Amino acid sequence: MYLRAASFPVYLRALAFALQAVGLASLLVALLQRQAPPAWLLPVLACGLLLNLLLMLVPRAPAPARRQQRLDDQQADKQAYVEAQRRILGMISTRQPLASTLGEICRLVESRGSDLRCSIMTASGDGRRLQLAAAPNLPTDYSEAIASVPIREGIGSCGTAAHRRQPVLSADTARDPAWTGLHELLARHALNSCWSTPLLAGDGQLLGTFGIYRSHSAGVEAELEERVATASHLAGLAIEHLQAHARLQDSEQRFRSLFSCSPDPVLAFALDGRIQQANPAACALFGHDETRLCGSHYSRHLPGAEAQRILPRLRRSAVGQPSGFEVQGVDAAGQPLELEVTLMPIVTDSGIVGVFCVAKDIHQRKAAERTLQATLDELARSNRELQEFAFVASHDLQEPLRKIQAFAERLQSRASGLDDQCLDYLQRMSGAAVRMQGLIRDLLAYSRVATRAQPFVRLSLDALLDEVLHDLEGAIEAEGAQIVREPLPCIDGDPLQIRQLLQNLLGNAIKFHAPGQAPQVSIRAWPDEAGRHTLCVSDRGVGFDEKYLDRIFNPFQRLHGRQDYPGTGMGLAIVKKIVERHGATLSASSRSGEGARFCVSFPVREQGA
């Protein structure tokens, strides 16, 4: 409190009036009681009279001067108000403790009148409660009572204002049911009214509330409303600034944790290619500590040709285009490094400020790839040699077999002089030559599945089946076979191989029938929900025991005697190899004496394939 010089005459007049009033009252009492006036009465009346005489000599300030004094006082108040706001903004920008900043904001409003007491509450992280953050002049016991309150309708002015997102005035807290449980405290401390304003962020998020308690029930004057609006803005700014700083710190800590704890080497380049940061994994990879790596140019850790090759990629990443590639590096000991690198731009609000480099040591993987490739090359060479050998051997074996067959036929034409045993030997030799020729022919067919494969085209299974049935016409008539067929779909495949697949499956179905019983063969197909087509060839022949399912598709496997059912045991092996080449699946089911069923499920045709 301070007194302006212009106010002294007013105070002196008031003092003189008070002395004279006291003196006259004492004199009147003494007269009424018929007593002698007290000894101090005369000095008091004399002082009052003397003050009046002195004030008569003091000239009164003219009215314009008083108006000017009022204007000066108002200007001083405005300057003090602006200076307080500037001080609060400084506290916000320098990140002073939030409680101190909010306390200053409360005092800024409380300076408006001696009966004002302010509080600022902040919303909890889950948005369900308000927590008292500042209340410099509220009683301690009341502050403790409202330290944390829920955000909902009917919870004081602050809880209700936060719930509604609009100001709430409780003009008489003693009778307002929203203050149930606090009436005694409020009355004890003469907190008779409360006006609460919600603090909202720019995006509408609830930050807290600003509350004003007064000792009398009253509305809100325009000047106070304006000052509260300013204070609310400052409080919201302080809370948002603190939350933004906390989020930034959390983000930095998360980044630092990810950067430091990443098992992969990570480097941060400036736009000129110099290393600014390196995590422990990068230091371990290159054999340098962080102080040696940071500040060095990336080209120091790469052979010259590799450094030039990377430069265009680094420039592209610096303008926002990530890239990944493999590169050769050099560690601190000069040993070569094989790395898989990903470059990504470092983007901030001000633009691209650098490039992240995530590296991965792929030395072991590359060594394994080289070993695998060498193995694949050797396997391919071995396969080529085997295929060439099979083709040459089978081709070269054809000639001596033909000669054996030719001479066997000549001997049979002149066999009238041979006894029965010699005729048996001759027939066995001729039969062995025929079987050998069939075996060579099947071996050639098996090897040609891979060596003479044709590109896939769109095939009509119905058309291929017509051709196969025409080729098997002799066997069908000889065995009296009954063929039942249904419309078949179109698939993608190698025409010669799919034709051979159908021929082998139908040939087996016709061949493996019980003696004296005509073969009955069914050919049908259907699609499934995924669009795959399944082709099935079923018969009612001799069948087989399903315990042999893992053997019947192997080369040279036979489940029946050669004297009963001739063949080389290569038919189903060829079918399996064709199925594998087409990416299809092959299945079989059977019971001995009840026939067999072989099904091929062809994959879905890819669009554009």
mmCIF file of N, CA and C in Angstrom, residues 523-571:
data_model
loop_
_atom_site.group_PDB
_atom_site.id
_atom_site.type_symbol
_atom_site.label_atom_id
_atom_site.label_comp_id
_atom_site.label_asym_id
_atom_site.label_seq_id
_atom_site.Cartn_x
_atom_site.Cartn_y
_atom_site.Cartn_z
ATOM 1 N N ILE A 523 -13.535 -90.115 -65.676
ATOM 2 C CA ILE A 523 -12.690 -88.911 -65.751
ATOM 3 C C ILE A 523 -13.593 -87.701 -65.525
ATOM 4 N N ARG A 524 -13.272 -86.925 -64.473
ATOM 5 C CA ARG A 524 -14.087 -85.743 -64.173
ATOM 6 C C ARG A 524 -13.218 -84.686 -63.512
ATOM 7 N N ALA A 525 -13.747 -83.456 -63.431
ATOM 8 C CA ALA A 525 -13.017 -82.334 -62.811
ATOM 9 C C ALA A 525 -14.019 -81.379 -62.184
ATOM 10 N N TRP A 526 -13.560 -80.603 -61.181
ATOM 11 C CA TRP A 526 -14.422 -79.617 -60.530
ATOM 12 C C TRP A 526 -13.552 -78.499 -59.945
ATOM 13 N N PRO A 527 -14.120 -77.316 -59.812
ATOM 14 C CA PRO A 527 -13.379 -76.203 -59.190
ATOM 15 C C PRO A 527 -13.638 -76.151 -57.696
ATOM 16 N N ASP A 528 -12.711 -75.547 -56.931
ATOM 17 C CA ASP A 528 -12.952 -75.325 -55.508
ATOM 18 C C ASP A 528 -13.181 -73.836 -55.265
ATOM 19 N N GLU A 529 -13.352 -73.455 -54.006
ATOM 20 C CA GLU A 529 -13.668 -72.066 -53.681
ATOM 21 C C GLU A 529 -12.538 -71.119 -54.065
ATOM 22 N N ALA A 530 -11.302 -71.592 -54.069
ATOM 23 C CA ALA A 530 -10.159 -70.738 -54.405
ATOM 24 C C ALA A 530 -9.954 -70.618 -55.910
ATOM 25 N N GLY A 531 -10.747 -71.338 -56.713
ATOM 26 C CA GLY A 531 -10.605 -71.265 -58.160
ATOM 27 C C GLY A 531 -9.690 -72.312 -58.745
ATOM 28 N N ARG A 532 -9.160 -73.231 -57.906
ATOM 29 C CA ARG A 532 -8.314 -74.314 -58.422
ATOM 30 C C ARG A 532 -9.206 -75.397 -59.050
ATOM 31 N N HIS A 533 -8.691 -76.013 -60.129
ATOM 32 C CA HIS A 533 -9.403 -77.120 -60.775
ATOM 33 C C HIS A 533 -8.723 -78.436 -60.404
ATOM 34 N N THR A 534 -9.527 -79.405 -60.007
ATOM 35 C CA THR A 534 -9.024 -80.726 -59.648
ATOM 36 C C THR A 534 -9.513 -81.741 -60.683
ATOM 37 N N LEU A 535 -8.555 -82.454 -61.275
ATOM 38 C CA LEU A 535 -8.845 -83.500 -62.276
ATOM 39 C C LEU A 535 -8.664 -84.855 -61.610
ATOM 40 N N CYS A 536 -9.657 -85.734 -61.721
ATOM 41 C CA CYS A 536 -9.581 -87.055 -61.106
ATOM 42 C C CYS A 536 -9.826 -88.147 -62.150
ATOM 43 N N VAL A 537 -8.984 -89.206 -62.074
ATOM 44 C CA VAL A 537 -9.149 -90.408 -62.893
ATOM 45 C C VAL A 537 -9.376 -91.572 -61.932
ATOM 46 N N SER A 538 -10.547 -92.175 -61.993
ATOM 47 C CA SER A 538 -10.907 -93.263 -61.071
ATOM 48 C C SER A 538 -11.150 -94.551 -61.852
ATOM 49 N N ASP A 539 -10.872 -95.678 -61.214
ATOM 50 C CA ASP A 539 -11.156 -96.978 -61.846
ATOM 51 C C ASP A 539 -11.700 -97.936 -60.787
ATOM 52 N N ARG A 540 -12.189 -99.108 -61.279
ATOM 53 C CA ARG A 540 -12.689 -100.143 -60.369
ATOM 54 C C ARG A 540 -11.837 -101.398 -60.509
ATOM 55 N N GLY A 541 -10.548 -101.173 -60.639
ATOM 56 C CA GLY A 541 -9.625 -102.280 -60.859
ATOM 57 C C GLY A 541 -9.143 -102.920 -59.579
ATOM 58 N N VAL A 542 -7.905 -103.439 -59.655
ATOM 59 C CA VAL A 542 -7.365 -104.223 -58.539
ATOM 60 C C VAL A 542 -6.994 -103.346 -57.345
ATOM 61 N N GLY A 543 -6.718 -102.047 -57.592
ATOM 62 C CA GLY A 543 -6.351 -101.160 -56.502
ATOM 63 C C GLY A 543 -5.020 -101.536 -55.860
ATOM 64 N N PHE A 544 -4.765 -100.936 -54.665
ATOM 65 C CA PHE A 544 -3.529 -101.226 -53.934
ATOM 66 C C PHE A 544 -3.737 -100.845 -52.469
ATOM 67 N N ASP A 545 -2.857 -101.351 -51.639
ATOM 68 C CA ASP A 545 -2.906 -101.037 -50.211
ATOM 69 C C ASP A 545 -2.287 -99.644 -50.005
ATOM 70 N N GLU A 546 -2.998 -98.754 -49.296
ATOM 71 C CA GLU A 546 -2.529 -97.373 -49.139
ATOM 72 C C GLU A 546 -1.248 -97.256 -48.315
ATOM 73 N N LYS A 547 -0.818 -98.336 -47.712
ATOM 74 C CA LYS A 547 0.463 -98.264 -47.004
ATOM 75 C C LYS A 547 1.623 -98.099 -47.986
ATOM 76 N N TYR A 548 1.355 -98.310 -49.277
ATOM 77 C CA TYR A 548 2.397 -98.144 -50.293
ATOM 78 C C TYR A 548 2.333 -96.777 -50.974
ATOM 79 N N LEU A 549 1.531 -95.835 -50.422
ATOM 80 C CA LEU A 549 1.394 -94.525 -51.064
ATOM 81 C C LEU A 549 2.724 -93.792 -51.190
ATOM 82 N N ASP A 550 3.615 -93.984 -50.245
ATOM 83 C CA ASP A 550 4.890 -93.274 -50.299
ATOM 84 C C ASP A 550 5.865 -93.904 -51.278
ATOM 85 N N ARG A 551 5.468 -95.020 -51.925
ATOM 86 C CA ARG A 551 6.387 -95.700 -52.853
ATOM 87 C C ARG A 551 5.926 -95.660 -54.298
ATOM 88 N N ILE A 552 4.619 -95.577 -54.524
ATOM 89 C CA ILE A 552 4.119 -95.807 -55.883
ATOM 90 C C ILE A 552 4.561 -94.729 -56.869
ATOM 91 N N PHE A 553 4.970 -93.550 -56.372
ATOM 92 C CA PHE A 553 5.374 -92.482 -57.292
ATOM 93 C C PHE A 553 6.881 -92.434 -57.499
ATOM 94 N N ASN A 554 7.615 -93.392 -56.923
ATOM 95 C CA ASN A 554 9.059 -93.451 -57.127
ATOM 96 C C ASN A 554 9.373 -94.238 -58.397
ATOM 97 N N PRO A 555 10.501 -93.919 -59.050
ATOM 98 C CA PRO A 555 10.860 -94.651 -60.282
ATOM 99 C C PRO A 555 11.061 -96.144 -60.015
ATOM 100 N N PHE A 556 10.642 -96.960 -60.986
ATOM 101 C CA PHE A 556 10.852 -98.413 -61.009
ATOM 102 C C PHE A 556 10.097 -99.154 -59.909
ATOM 103 N N GLN A 557 9.098 -98.497 -59.305
ATOM 104 C CA GLN A 557 8.342 -99.165 -58.245
ATOM 105 C C GLN A 557 7.162 -99.927 -58.860
ATOM 106 N N ARG A 558 7.034 -101.210 -58.481
ATOM 107 C CA ARG A 558 5.944 -102.061 -58.957
ATOM 108 C C ARG A 558 5.304 -102.761 -57.767
ATOM 109 N N LEU A 559 3.961 -102.795 -57.765
ATOM 110 C CA LEU A 559 3.237 -103.475 -56.693
ATOM 111 C C LEU A 559 2.643 -104.801 -57.172
ATOM 112 N N HIS A 560 2.791 -105.087 -58.437
ATOM 113 C CA HIS A 560 2.232 -106.315 -59.012
ATOM 114 C C HIS A 560 3.301 -106.998 -59.863
ATOM 115 N N GLY A 561 3.153 -108.272 -60.027
ATOM 116 C CA GLY A 561 4.134 -109.052 -60.780
ATOM 117 C C GLY A 561 4.162 -108.670 -62.262
ATOM 118 N N ARG A 562 5.365 -108.764 -62.864
ATOM 119 C CA ARG A 562 5.529 -108.407 -64.268
ATOM 120 C C ARG A 562 4.740 -109.340 -65.174
ATOM 121 N N GLN A 563 4.594 -110.608 -64.740
ATOM 122 C CA GLN A 563 3.880 -111.566 -65.571
ATOM 123 C C GLN A 563 2.385 -111.281 -65.631
ATOM 124 N N ASP A 564 1.874 -110.563 -64.549
ATOM 125 C CA ASP A 564 0.443 -110.232 -64.530
ATOM 126 C C ASP A 564 0.168 -108.890 -65.228
ATOM 127 N N TYR A 565 1.005 -107.901 -64.920
ATOM 128 C CA TYR A 565 0.797 -106.556 -65.466
ATOM 129 C C TYR A 565 2.140 -106.031 -65.965
ATOM 130 N N PRO A 566 2.388 -106.048 -67.240
ATOM 131 C CA PRO A 566 3.672 -105.610 -67.779
ATOM 132 C C PRO A 566 3.884 -104.114 -67.569
ATOM 133 N N GLY A 567 5.149 -103.708 -67.569
ATOM 134 C CA GLY A 567 5.489 -102.291 -67.438
ATOM 135 C C GLY A 567 6.829 -102.123 -66.759
ATOM 136 N N THR A 568 7.309 -100.887 -66.738
ATOM 137 C CA THR A 568 8.642 -100.598 -66.183
ATOM 138 C C THR A 568 8.578 -99.968 -64.785
ATOM 139 N N GLY A 569 7.391 -99.560 -64.329
ATOM 140 C CA GLY A 569 7.295 -98.889 -63.021
ATOM 141 C C GLY A 569 7.672 -97.423 -63.074
ATOM 142 N N MET A 570 7.654 -96.833 -64.291
ATOM 143 C CA MET A 570 8.032 -95.426 -64.435
ATOM 144 C C MET A 570 6.823 -94.517 -64.684
ATOM 145 N N GLY A 571 5.647 -95.086 -64.958
ATOM 146 C CA GLY A 571 4.497 -94.260 -65.353
ATOM 147 C C GLY A 571 4.107 -93.227 -64.311
#
